[in-house]
PDB file of C-alpha atoms in Angstrom:
ATOM      1  CA  MET A 516     -17.698  -2.433  -5.969  1.00 56.00           C
ATOM      2  CA  GLY A 517     -19.293  -2.790  -2.535  1.00 64.00           C
ATOM      3  CA  ARG A 518     -22.113  -4.882  -3.986  1.00 73.00           C
ATOM      4  CA  ILE A 519     -19.636  -7.265  -5.633  1.00 73.00           C
ATOM      5  CA  ALA A 520     -17.727  -7.701  -2.379  1.00 69.00           C
ATOM      6  CA  PHE A 521     -21.004  -8.386  -0.565  1.00 73.00           C
ATOM      7  CA  GLU A 522     -21.975 -11.020  -3.141  1.00 74.00           C
ATOM      8  CA  VAL A 523     -18.567 -12.679  -2.867  1.00 70.00           C
ATOM      9  CA  ALA A 524     -18.857 -12.751   0.918  1.00 69.00           C
ATOM     10  CA  ALA A 525     -22.367 -14.200   0.709  1.00 70.00           C
ATOM     11  CA  ALA A 526     -21.193 -16.900  -1.684  1.00 66.00           C
ATOM     12  CA  PHE A 527     -18.425 -17.858   0.742  1.00 62.00           C
ATOM     13  CA  ALA A 528     -20.872 -18.120   3.617  1.00 64.00           C
ATOM     14  CA  ARG A 529     -23.163 -20.407   1.606  1.00 60.00           C
ATOM     15  CA  LEU A 530     -20.392 -22.664   0.436  1.00 57.00           C
ATOM     16  CA  ARG A 531     -18.761 -22.947   3.866  1.00 57.00           C
ATOM     17  CA  LEU A 532     -15.301 -23.044   2.355  1.00 57.00           C
ATOM     18  CA  SER A 533     -12.242 -23.751   4.427  1.00 69.00           C
ATOM     19  CA  LEU A 534     -10.433 -20.766   5.908  1.00 67.00           C
ATOM     20  CA  PHE A 535      -7.558 -21.277   3.482  1.00 68.00           C
ATOM     21  CA  ALA A 536      -9.877 -21.255   0.468  1.00 72.00           C
ATOM     22  CA  LYS A 537     -11.647 -18.132   1.732  1.00 73.00           C
ATOM     23  CA  ASN A 538      -8.348 -16.333   2.309  1.00 70.00           C
ATOM     24  CA  LEU A 539      -7.083 -17.367  -1.100  1.00 72.00           C
ATOM     25  CA  ALA A 540     -10.254 -16.104  -2.778  1.00 77.00           C
ATOM     26  CA  TRP A 541     -10.101 -12.757  -0.946  1.00 76.00           C
ATOM     27  CA  LEU A 542      -6.458 -12.235  -1.911  1.00 75.00           C
ATOM     28  CA  THR A 543      -7.149 -13.214  -5.517  1.00 82.00           C
ATOM     29  CA  PHE A 544     -10.067 -10.781  -5.680  1.00 84.00           C
ATOM     30  CA  ALA A 545      -7.951  -7.971  -4.167  1.00 80.00           C
ATOM     31  CA  ASN A 546      -5.051  -8.576  -6.550  1.00 81.00           C
ATOM     32  CA  ALA A 547      -7.348  -8.775  -9.572  1.00 87.00           C
ATOM     33  CA  THR A 548      -8.982  -5.493  -8.545  1.00 88.00           C
ATOM     34  CA  LEU A 549      -5.577  -3.829  -8.189  1.00 82.00           C
ATOM     35  CA  ALA A 550      -4.417  -5.148 -11.563  1.00 87.00           C
ATOM     36  CA  LEU A 551      -7.554  -3.959 -13.343  1.00 90.00           C
ATOM     37  CA  SER A 552      -7.263  -0.566 -11.656  1.00 90.00           C
ATOM     38  CA  GLY A 553      -3.690  -0.220 -12.887  1.00 86.00           C
ATOM     39  CA  ILE A 554      -4.664  -1.081 -16.441  1.00 90.00           C
ATOM     40  CA  LEU A 555      -7.574   1.339 -16.359  1.00 92.00           C
ATOM     41  CA  LEU A 556      -5.356   4.102 -14.951  1.00 89.00           C
ATOM     42  CA  SER A 557      -2.777   3.553 -17.717  1.00 88.00           C
ATOM     43  CA  VAL A 558      -5.484   3.730 -20.385  1.00 91.00           C
ATOM     44  CA  ILE A 559      -6.904   6.946 -18.919  1.00 92.00           C
ATOM     45  CA  ILE A 560      -3.470   8.582 -18.662  1.00 88.00           C
ATOM     46  CA  ASP A 561      -2.548   7.516 -22.194  1.00 87.00           C
ATOM     47  CA  TYR A 562      -5.855   8.791 -23.576  1.00 91.00           C
ATOM     48  CA  SER A 563      -5.638  12.148 -21.817  1.00 91.00           C
ATOM     49  CA  ASN A 564      -1.866  12.813 -22.016  1.00 88.00           C
ATOM     50  CA  GLY A 565      -0.546  10.608 -24.807  1.00 90.00           C
ATOM     51  CA  ALA A 566       2.391   8.217 -24.780  1.00 89.00           C
ATOM     52  CA  ALA A 567       4.815  10.876 -23.494  1.00 89.00           C
ATOM     53  CA  GLY A 568       2.545  11.621 -20.537  1.00 89.00           C
ATOM     54  CA  LEU A 569       2.225   7.917 -19.759  1.00 88.00           C
ATOM     55  CA  GLY A 570       6.023   7.621 -19.859  1.00 89.00           C
ATOM     56  CA  ILE A 571       6.429  10.513 -17.442  1.00 90.00           C
ATOM     57  CA  PHE A 572       3.842   8.961 -15.135  1.00 90.00           C
ATOM     58  CA  ASN A 573       5.557   5.558 -15.244  1.00 89.00           C
ATOM     59  CA  GLN A 574       8.966   7.075 -14.463  1.00 91.00           C
ATOM     60  CA  SER A 575       7.649   9.107 -11.565  1.00 91.00           C
ATOM     61  CA  PHE A 576       5.662   6.141 -10.259  1.00 90.00           C
ATOM     62  CA  GLY A 577       8.811   4.013 -10.454  1.00 91.00           C
ATOM     63  CA  HIS A 578      10.648   6.593  -8.349  1.00 91.00           C
ATOM     64  CA  TYR A 579       7.733   6.645  -5.923  1.00 92.00           C
ATOM     65  CA  THR A 580       7.746   2.857  -5.586  1.00 91.00           C
ATOM     66  CA  ILE A 581      11.451   2.820  -4.740  1.00 92.00           C
ATOM     67  CA  PHE A 582      11.125   5.726  -2.310  1.00 93.00           C
ATOM     68  CA  SER A 583       8.176   4.138  -0.535  1.00 91.00           C
ATOM     69  CA  ALA A 584      10.160   0.941   0.012  1.00 90.00           C
ATOM     70  CA  LEU A 585      13.102   2.907   1.411  1.00 92.00           C
ATOM     71  CA  ALA A 586      10.947   5.182   3.595  1.00 91.00           C
ATOM     72  CA  THR A 587       9.336   2.189   5.310  1.00 89.00           C
ATOM     73  CA  LEU A 588      12.691   1.545   7.035  1.00 88.00           C
ATOM     74  CA  GLY A 589      11.881  -2.162   7.444  1.00 87.00           C
ATOM     75  CA  LEU A 590       9.016  -1.401   9.821  1.00 85.00           C
ATOM     76  CA  ALA A 591       6.572  -3.457   7.758  1.00 84.00           C
ATOM     77  CA  ASN A 592       8.742  -6.583   7.968  1.00 83.00           C
ATOM     78  CA  GLY A 593       9.195  -6.145  11.697  1.00 84.00           C
ATOM     79  CA  SER A 594       5.465  -5.562  12.153  1.00 83.00           C
ATOM     80  CA  VAL A 595       4.557  -8.850  10.452  1.00 80.00           C
ATOM     81  CA  ARG A 596       6.920 -10.803  12.650  1.00 81.00           C
ATOM     82  CA  PHE A 597       5.967  -9.038  15.876  1.00 80.00           C
ATOM     83  CA  ALA A 598       2.232  -9.409  15.259  1.00 81.00           C
ATOM     84  CA  ALA A 599       2.600 -13.092  14.431  1.00 78.00           C
ATOM     85  CA  GLU A 600       4.723 -13.812  17.502  1.00 80.00           C
ATOM     86  CA  HIS A 601       2.628 -11.810  19.995  1.00 78.00           C
ATOM     87  CA  GLN A 602      -0.964 -12.479  18.941  1.00 79.00           C
ATOM     88  CA  ASP A 603      -1.810 -13.513  22.492  1.00 80.00           C
ATOM     89  CA  ASN A 604      -0.758 -10.172  24.034  1.00 82.00           C
ATOM     90  CA  PRO A 605      -3.201  -7.454  22.882  1.00 81.00           C
ATOM     91  CA  ALA A 606      -1.717  -4.729  25.105  1.00 84.00           C
ATOM     92  CA  GLU A 607       1.749  -5.186  23.639  1.00 83.00           C
ATOM     93  CA  LEU A 608       0.314  -5.408  20.114  1.00 81.00           C
ATOM     94  CA  ARG A 609      -1.500  -2.074  20.577  1.00 84.00           C
ATOM     95  CA  GLN A 610       1.636  -0.393  21.880  1.00 85.00           C
ATOM     96  CA  VAL A 611       3.862  -1.574  19.019  1.00 83.00           C
ATOM     97  CA  PHE A 612       1.103  -0.986  16.456  1.00 84.00           C
ATOM     98  CA  THR A 613       0.821   2.649  17.587  1.00 87.00           C
ATOM     99  CA  SER A 614       4.555   3.275  17.874  1.00 87.00           C
ATOM    100  CA  ASN A 615       5.300   1.702  14.471  1.00 87.00           C
ATOM    101  CA  GLY A 616       2.502   3.711  12.872  1.00 88.00           C
ATOM    102  CA  LEU A 617       3.803   6.970  14.357  1.00 92.00           C
ATOM    103  CA  LEU A 618       7.410   6.166  13.502  1.00 91.00           C
ATOM    104  CA  ALA A 619       6.375   5.340   9.923  1.00 92.00           C
ATOM    105  CA  LEU A 620       4.479   8.629   9.641  1.00 93.00           C
ATOM    106  CA  ILE A 621       7.378  10.689  11.012  1.00 94.00           C
ATOM    107  CA  SER A 622      10.086   8.977   8.960  1.00 93.00           C
ATOM    108  CA  ALA A 623       8.032   9.113   5.761  1.00 94.00           C
ATOM    109  CA  SER A 624       7.234  12.785   6.322  1.00 95.00           C
ATOM    110  CA  ILE A 625      10.930  13.618   6.732  1.00 95.00           C
ATOM    111  CA  PHE A 626      11.796  11.481   3.707  1.00 93.00           C
ATOM    112  CA  THR A 627       9.090  13.256   1.693  1.00 95.00           C
ATOM    113  CA  ALA A 628      10.331  16.711   2.691  1.00 96.00           C
ATOM    114  CA  LEU A 629      13.896  15.823   1.667  1.00 94.00           C
ATOM    115  CA  LEU A 630      12.752  14.374  -1.652  1.00 93.00           C
ATOM    116  CA  LEU A 631      10.557  17.389  -2.392  1.00 94.00           C
ATOM    117  CA  MET A 632      13.577  19.615  -1.834  1.00 94.00           C
ATOM    118  CA  ALA A 633      15.563  17.398  -4.208  1.00 92.00           C
ATOM    119  CA  THR A 634      12.912  17.673  -6.927  1.00 92.00           C
ATOM    120  CA  ASN A 635      13.151  21.482  -6.689  1.00 89.00           C
ATOM    121  CA  GLN A 636      16.896  21.861  -6.237  1.00 91.00           C
ATOM    122  CA  ALA A 637      18.216  19.016  -8.442  1.00 88.00           C
ATOM    123  CA  PRO A 638      15.589  17.937 -10.989  1.00 86.00           C
ATOM    124  CA  SER A 639      18.305  16.243 -13.070  1.00 85.00           C
ATOM    125  CA  LEU A 640      18.324  13.469 -10.439  1.00 86.00           C
ATOM    126  CA  PHE A 641      14.888  12.517 -11.746  1.00 85.00           C
ATOM    127  CA  ALA A 642      15.773  12.337 -15.483  1.00 82.00           C
ATOM    128  CA  ASP A 643      14.258  15.702 -16.443  1.00 86.00           C
ATOM    129  CA  GLN A 644      12.137  18.584 -15.194  1.00 90.00           C
ATOM    130  CA  GLN A 645       8.784  17.019 -16.132  1.00 92.00           C
ATOM    131  CA  VAL A 646       9.545  13.772 -14.296  1.00 91.00           C
ATOM    132  CA  ALA A 647      10.763  15.754 -11.272  1.00 91.00           C
ATOM    133  CA  GLU A 648       7.524  17.772 -11.231  1.00 91.00           C
ATOM    134  CA  ALA A 649       5.367  14.654 -11.570  1.00 90.00           C
ATOM    135  CA  THR A 650       7.380  12.915  -8.849  1.00 92.00           C
ATOM    136  CA  ALA A 651       6.911  15.908  -6.548  1.00 93.00           C
ATOM    137  CA  VAL A 652       3.137  15.644  -6.920  1.00 93.00           C
ATOM    138  CA  ILE A 653       2.991  11.915  -6.272  1.00 92.00           C
ATOM    139  CA  LEU A 654       5.395  12.191  -3.307  1.00 93.00           C
ATOM    140  CA  LEU A 655       2.658  13.922  -1.315  1.00 94.00           C
ATOM    141  CA  ALA A 656       1.075  10.488  -0.863  1.00 93.00           C
ATOM    142  CA  LEU A 657       4.278   8.897   0.472  1.00 94.00           C
ATOM    143  CA  PRO A 658       3.535   9.234   4.215  1.00 95.00           C
ATOM    144  CA  PHE A 659       0.110   7.659   3.738  1.00 94.00           C
ATOM    145  CA  THR A 660       1.549   4.788   1.705  1.00 91.00           C
ATOM    146  CA  VAL A 661       4.235   4.032   4.271  1.00 92.00           C
ATOM    147  CA  VAL A 662       1.792   4.067   7.191  1.00 91.00           C
ATOM    148  CA  ASN A 663      -0.583   1.897   5.164  1.00 89.00           C
ATOM    149  CA  ARG A 664       2.183  -0.654   4.511  1.00 88.00           C
ATOM    150  CA  VAL A 665       2.976  -0.899   8.205  1.00 87.00           C
ATOM    151  CA  LEU A 666      -0.687  -1.269   9.184  1.00 85.00           C
ATOM    152  CA  LEU A 667      -1.278  -3.898   6.488  1.00 84.00           C
ATOM    153  CA  ALA A 668       1.787  -5.764   7.713  1.00 84.00           C
ATOM    154  CA  PHE A 669       0.190  -6.014  11.158  1.00 81.00           C
ATOM    155  CA  GLU A 670      -2.984  -7.447   9.613  1.00 79.00           C
ATOM    156  CA  ASN A 671      -0.871  -9.916   7.688  1.00 78.00           C
ATOM    157  CA  GLY A 672       0.984 -10.940  10.852  1.00 76.00           C
ATOM    158  CA  LEU A 673      -2.311 -11.467  12.641  1.00 77.00           C
ATOM    159  CA  GLN A 674      -3.440 -13.574   9.664  1.00 73.00           C
ATOM    160  CA  ASN A 675      -6.483 -11.389   9.177  1.00 62.00           C
ATOM    161  CA  ILE A 676      -6.480 -12.036   5.446  1.00 53.00           C
ATOM    162  CA  ARG A 677     -10.003 -10.791   4.759  1.00 54.00           C
ATOM    163  CA  ALA A 678      -9.262  -7.360   6.269  1.00 57.00           C
ATOM    164  CA  LEU A 679      -5.886  -7.310   4.516  1.00 51.00           C
ATOM    165  CA  SER A 680      -7.549  -7.986   1.161  1.00 53.00           C
ATOM    166  CA  GLN A 681     -10.238  -5.366   1.670  1.00 55.00           C
ATOM    167  CA  LEU A 682      -7.735  -2.713   2.763  1.00 54.00           C
ATOM    168  CA  LYS A 683      -5.407  -3.472  -0.128  1.00 53.00           C
TER     169      LYS A 683
END
């Protein structure tokens, strides 16, 4: 994967493409990589656990996706706007970057703890016991996902598309 990224970067340097074309290519490459990873993951889960296992995974991942959006508390949207509006003030950017990252970590950790309690105490909220158990496992990544969203939003606001694509 690293070799492919290096070759893509070298090709861009040789072609001297416009910044827009470079950014578009990086985002396309990142999205294609994510899509292929998702397909590969589905095939592996289906092969190892069957259709029922894939269904359980998809339900729990759907819950996770919704919870990660809620746990972000809008910090990602605010981070994009703030970074874009204050690109010329690095001290202020660092302060808000740090405080948003910490706030995202704290809020997502609390959200995760509450949801883990819900998976244990009321598994019927998650369709059935197996989905609740699978959701509990995947919820452990929630704080990292929320912090990642906020940090990526800053990169997006700073229009650092290459770093955004590589971190995606």
